[in-house]
XYZ file of C-alpha atoms in Angstrom:
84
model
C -34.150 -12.483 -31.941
C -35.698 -12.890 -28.368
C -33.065 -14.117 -26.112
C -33.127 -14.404 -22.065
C -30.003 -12.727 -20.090
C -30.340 -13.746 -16.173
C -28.260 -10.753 -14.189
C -27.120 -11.855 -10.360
C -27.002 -8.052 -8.519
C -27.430 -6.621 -4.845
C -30.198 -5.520 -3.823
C -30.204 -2.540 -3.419
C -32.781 1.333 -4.430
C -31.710 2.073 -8.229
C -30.042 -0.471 -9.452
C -32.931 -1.937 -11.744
C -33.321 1.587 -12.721
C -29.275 1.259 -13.826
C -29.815 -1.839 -15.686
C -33.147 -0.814 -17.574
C -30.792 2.283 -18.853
C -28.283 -0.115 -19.797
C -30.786 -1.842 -21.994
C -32.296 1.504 -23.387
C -28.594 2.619 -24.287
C -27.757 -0.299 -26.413
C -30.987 0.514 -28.372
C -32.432 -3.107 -26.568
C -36.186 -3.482 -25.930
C -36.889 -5.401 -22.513
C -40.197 -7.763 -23.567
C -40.636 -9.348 -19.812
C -38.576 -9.345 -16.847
C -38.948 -11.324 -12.977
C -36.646 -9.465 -10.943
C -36.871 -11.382 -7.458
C -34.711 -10.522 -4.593
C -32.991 -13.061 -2.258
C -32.634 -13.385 1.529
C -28.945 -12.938 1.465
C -29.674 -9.498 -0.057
C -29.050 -10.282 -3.829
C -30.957 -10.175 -6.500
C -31.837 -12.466 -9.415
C -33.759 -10.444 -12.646
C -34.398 -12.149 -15.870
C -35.188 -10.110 -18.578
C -36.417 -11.580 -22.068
C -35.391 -8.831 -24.752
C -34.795 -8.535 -28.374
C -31.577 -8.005 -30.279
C -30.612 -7.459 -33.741
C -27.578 -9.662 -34.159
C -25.398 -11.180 -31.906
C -22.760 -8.312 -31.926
C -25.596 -6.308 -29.738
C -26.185 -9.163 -27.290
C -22.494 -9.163 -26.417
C -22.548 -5.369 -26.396
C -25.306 -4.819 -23.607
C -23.882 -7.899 -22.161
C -20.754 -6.109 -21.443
C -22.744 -3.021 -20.410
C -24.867 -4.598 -17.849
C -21.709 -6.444 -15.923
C -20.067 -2.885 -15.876
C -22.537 -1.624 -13.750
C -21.829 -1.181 -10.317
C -23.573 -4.420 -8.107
C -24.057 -6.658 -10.353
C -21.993 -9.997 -9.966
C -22.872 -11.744 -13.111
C -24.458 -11.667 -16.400
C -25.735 -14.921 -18.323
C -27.503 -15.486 -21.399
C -29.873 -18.714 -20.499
C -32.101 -20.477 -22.414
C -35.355 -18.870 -22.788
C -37.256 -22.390 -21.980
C -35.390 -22.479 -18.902
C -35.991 -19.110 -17.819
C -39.836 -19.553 -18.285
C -41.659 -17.176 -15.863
C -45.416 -18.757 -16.460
């Protein structure tokens, strides 16, 4: 199932590296991200992945807001999170 998880972080060196891992470790293949930063030194990254089940959504879901700088997590819909 392709589903679209929007992530609100700093900007800051290495964090996209730390939420690519987090992906990776939850066995979760990233099929297109915008990562975009902000002028109030945030960034906003939406990834469009695939997951087995819901049980792994929630699981890197819960990964990727432990992670150190980022402020939110949000599965949106993937219409709405259109990069084209």
């Amino acid at each position: 199932h392709e589903v679209a998880i929007q992530i609100l972080c700093a900007d800051k060196p290495g964090l996209l590296a730390h939420i690519s891992q987090s992906f990776t470790d939850q066995g979760v293949n990233i099929n297109q991200a915008h990562c975009r930063a902000t002028e109030d030194g945030r960034a906003v990254n939406t990834f469009h992945a695939g997951v087995k089940d819901l049980d792994q959504l929630k699981s890197v879901m819960r990964s990727l807001s432990r992670i150190k700088g980022v402020y939110s997590v949000d599965r949106v819909a993937a219409d709405a999170a259109d990069m084209s």
